[in-house]
Coordinates of C-alpha atoms in Angstrom, one line a residue:
M1 CA -38.4 85.1 21.3
L2 CA -38.6 84.3 17.6
H3 CA -36.7 81.3 16.3
G4 CA -35.2 80.6 13.0
T5 CA -33.1 77.7 11.8
H6 CA -29.8 79.2 12.9
I7 CA -30.7 82.3 14.9
T8 CA -33.0 83.5 17.6
L9 CA -34.4 87.1 17.8
R10 CA -34.9 88.3 21.4
A11 CA -35.4 91.5 23.2
R12 CA -32.2 93.6 23.6
H13 CA -30.4 93.0 26.9
D14 CA -28.4 95.7 28.7
A15 CA -25.3 93.5 28.2
D16 CA -25.8 93.6 24.4
I17 CA -25.4 97.4 24.2
P18 CA -21.6 97.7 24.7
V19 CA -20.9 94.9 22.3
L20 CA -23.2 96.3 19.6
Q21 CA -21.7 99.8 20.2
T22 CA -18.1 98.6 19.9
E23 CA -18.5 96.1 17.0
L24 CA -21.2 97.9 14.9
H25 CA -21.3 101.6 15.7
D26 CA -17.5 102.1 16.2
D27 CA -16.8 100.4 12.8
V28 CA -17.0 103.8 11.1
A29 CA -16.7 102.6 7.5
T30 CA -19.5 100.0 7.8
R31 CA -21.8 102.2 10.0
S32 CA -21.4 105.1 7.6
R33 CA -22.7 102.9 4.7
A34 CA -25.5 101.5 6.7
D35 CA -27.0 104.6 8.3
S36 CA -28.3 107.7 6.5
R37 CA -27.2 109.9 9.4
P38 CA -23.5 111.0 9.7
W39 CA -21.4 109.0 12.0
R40 CA -20.5 110.6 15.3
P41 CA -18.3 109.2 18.1
L42 CA -20.2 108.1 21.2
P43 CA -18.7 107.4 24.6
P44 CA -19.5 104.1 26.3
G45 CA -22.8 104.2 28.0
S46 CA -24.0 107.2 26.0
P47 CA -27.7 107.9 26.2
Q48 CA -27.5 108.6 22.4
S49 CA -26.5 105.0 21.6
P50 CA -28.5 103.7 18.7
Y51 CA -28.7 100.4 20.5
L52 CA -30.6 101.6 23.5
V53 CA -34.2 100.4 23.4
G54 CA -36.8 102.3 25.3
A55 CA -40.4 101.5 25.9
P56 CA -42.3 99.4 23.3
S57 CA -43.1 101.5 20.3
D58 CA -45.7 101.3 17.5
E59 CA -43.0 102.6 15.1
A60 CA -40.3 100.1 15.6
A61 CA -39.5 96.6 17.0
C62 CA -35.8 96.1 17.9
F63 CA -34.2 92.7 18.4
S64 CA -30.8 91.3 19.3
V65 CA -29.8 88.4 17.0
V66 CA -28.4 85.4 18.8
E67 CA -26.8 82.4 17.1
T68 CA -28.9 79.6 18.4
A69 CA -26.1 76.9 18.4
T70 CA -23.7 78.9 20.5
G71 CA -25.9 81.4 22.3
E72 CA -23.6 84.2 21.2
L73 CA -24.8 87.6 20.3
A74 CA -24.6 87.9 16.5
G75 CA -26.0 91.3 15.8
E76 CA -29.2 93.4 15.7
A77 CA -32.3 93.3 13.6
L78 CA -35.3 95.6 13.4
V79 CA -38.6 96.4 11.9
W80 CA -38.7 100.1 11.7
G81 CA -40.8 102.9 10.1
I82 CA -43.9 100.8 10.8
D83 CA -46.8 102.5 9.1
T84 CA -50.1 101.0 10.4
H85 CA -52.3 102.9 7.9
N86 CA -50.4 101.6 4.8
R87 CA -49.4 98.4 6.6
S88 CA -45.8 98.7 5.6
A89 CA -42.4 98.8 7.3
H90 CA -38.7 98.6 6.7
L91 CA -36.3 95.9 7.8
G92 CA -32.7 96.3 9.1
V93 CA -30.1 93.7 9.9
A94 CA -26.5 94.3 11.1
L95 CA -24.3 91.3 12.0
L96 CA -21.2 91.5 14.1
P97 CA -18.0 91.1 12.0
G98 CA -17.4 87.6 13.4
H99 CA -20.8 86.4 12.3
R100 CA -20.8 87.7 8.8
G101 CA -20.4 85.4 5.8
R102 CA -22.1 82.5 7.7
R103 CA -25.5 82.7 6.0
L104 CA -27.3 84.1 9.1
A105 CA -28.8 87.1 7.4
P106 CA -31.3 85.2 5.2
D107 CA -32.5 83.4 8.4
V108 CA -32.8 86.8 10.2
L109 CA -34.8 88.3 7.3
R110 CA -37.1 85.2 7.2
V111 CA -37.8 85.5 10.9
L112 CA -38.5 89.2 10.7
C113 CA -41.0 88.5 7.9
R114 CA -42.7 85.9 10.1
Y115 CA -43.1 88.6 12.7
A116 CA -44.0 91.4 10.4
F117 CA -46.6 89.7 8.2
P118 CA -48.7 87.5 10.5
V119 CA -48.0 89.1 13.9
L120 CA -48.1 92.8 12.9
G121 CA -50.4 92.3 10.0
L122 CA -48.3 94.2 7.6
H123 CA -48.7 94.0 3.8
R124 CA -45.4 95.2 2.5
L125 CA -41.8 95.1 3.7
Q126 CA -38.9 97.0 2.3
L127 CA -35.2 97.2 2.8
E128 CA -32.6 99.4 1.3
T129 CA -28.9 98.7 1.0
A130 CA -25.9 100.1 -0.8
A131 CA -26.0 98.9 -4.4
D132 CA -22.6 97.2 -4.0
N133 CA -23.5 95.4 -0.7
V134 CA -23.6 92.0 -2.5
P135 CA -23.9 89.9 0.8
M136 CA -27.1 91.8 1.8
L137 CA -28.5 91.6 -1.8
R138 CA -28.0 87.9 -1.8
A139 CA -29.5 87.5 1.7
A140 CA -32.6 89.5 0.7
A141 CA -33.0 87.4 -2.5
R142 CA -32.8 84.2 -0.5
A143 CA -35.5 85.5 1.8
G144 CA -37.8 86.2 -1.1
F145 CA -37.2 89.9 -1.7
T146 CA -37.4 91.5 -5.2
V147 CA -35.2 94.3 -6.4
E148 CA -37.6 97.2 -7.0
G149 CA -35.2 99.9 -8.1
R150 CA -32.0 101.8 -7.7
L151 CA -31.7 105.2 -6.1
R152 CA -28.7 106.9 -7.8
H153 CA -26.3 108.7 -5.5
A154 CA -28.8 108.5 -2.6
S155 CA -26.4 108.1 0.2
W156 CA -23.2 109.9 1.3
A157 CA -20.8 107.3 2.7
C158 CA -17.1 107.8 3.5
G159 CA -16.6 110.7 1.2
E160 CA -18.6 109.7 -1.8
F161 CA -22.2 109.3 -3.0
V162 CA -23.3 105.7 -3.4
D163 CA -26.4 104.2 -5.0
Q164 CA -29.0 102.5 -2.9
T165 CA -30.9 99.4 -4.0
V166 CA -34.5 99.1 -2.8
L167 CA -36.0 95.7 -2.3
G168 CA -39.5 94.7 -1.4
L169 CA -41.6 91.8 -0.4
L170 CA -45.4 91.6 -0.3
A171 CA -47.4 89.5 2.2
E172 CA -49.0 87.4 -0.6
E173 CA -45.5 86.7 -2.1
W174 CA -44.3 85.7 1.4
R175 CA -47.3 83.4 1.9
D176 CA -46.7 81.7 -1.5
E177 CA -43.1 81.2 -0.6
Q178 CA -44.1 79.7 2.8
A179 CA -46.5 77.3 1.1
G180 CA -43.6 75.9 -0.9
A181 CA -41.0 75.9 1.8
T182 CA -39.4 72.8 3.3
P183 CA -37.9 72.6 6.8
D184 CA -34.4 72.9 5.4
D185 CA -35.3 76.3 3.9
G186 CA -34.8 78.1 7.3
Q187 CA -38.5 78.1 8.1
A188 CA -38.3 77.1 11.8
A189 CA -41.4 77.9 13.9
V190 CA -41.8 81.2 15.7

């Protein structure tokens, strides 16, 4: 398990899947804006559930997010598109509706960085989000990410094209931020 100040990242449990399915996937409007693939209804227990985790993979690391104080499932987080040659990957975070707006996302991103940079040995992390997703843009900025650009009309979501903002963080930027961090900055040990 990986620990932050307010959250813990752990392996996905079978009991997590129906909750993530109901609260994240079945929220059509939010899921459509977060995934480049078109939303499709999935029955409970479907083998196509995006929350099923198979054998360990070199391309992705999937976690369940747990709020440490309560032990409640708070969402999912992942490092995906891992490219070992270029030492880069993408990050993804999706919090359950009841856990949004509680400043958990910056903590999740920081813990993912502590996994991706020193453990996986990556050099660059990237995340993409809808340009109007202000909570994720703020969370990424708090975790040290820099806006690198805007992709105009890059995603089709709920009947319209929306811009995507691309954010990045390099290992040396992360190390510099770690050197100046205090315990209150959400830098709990892994």
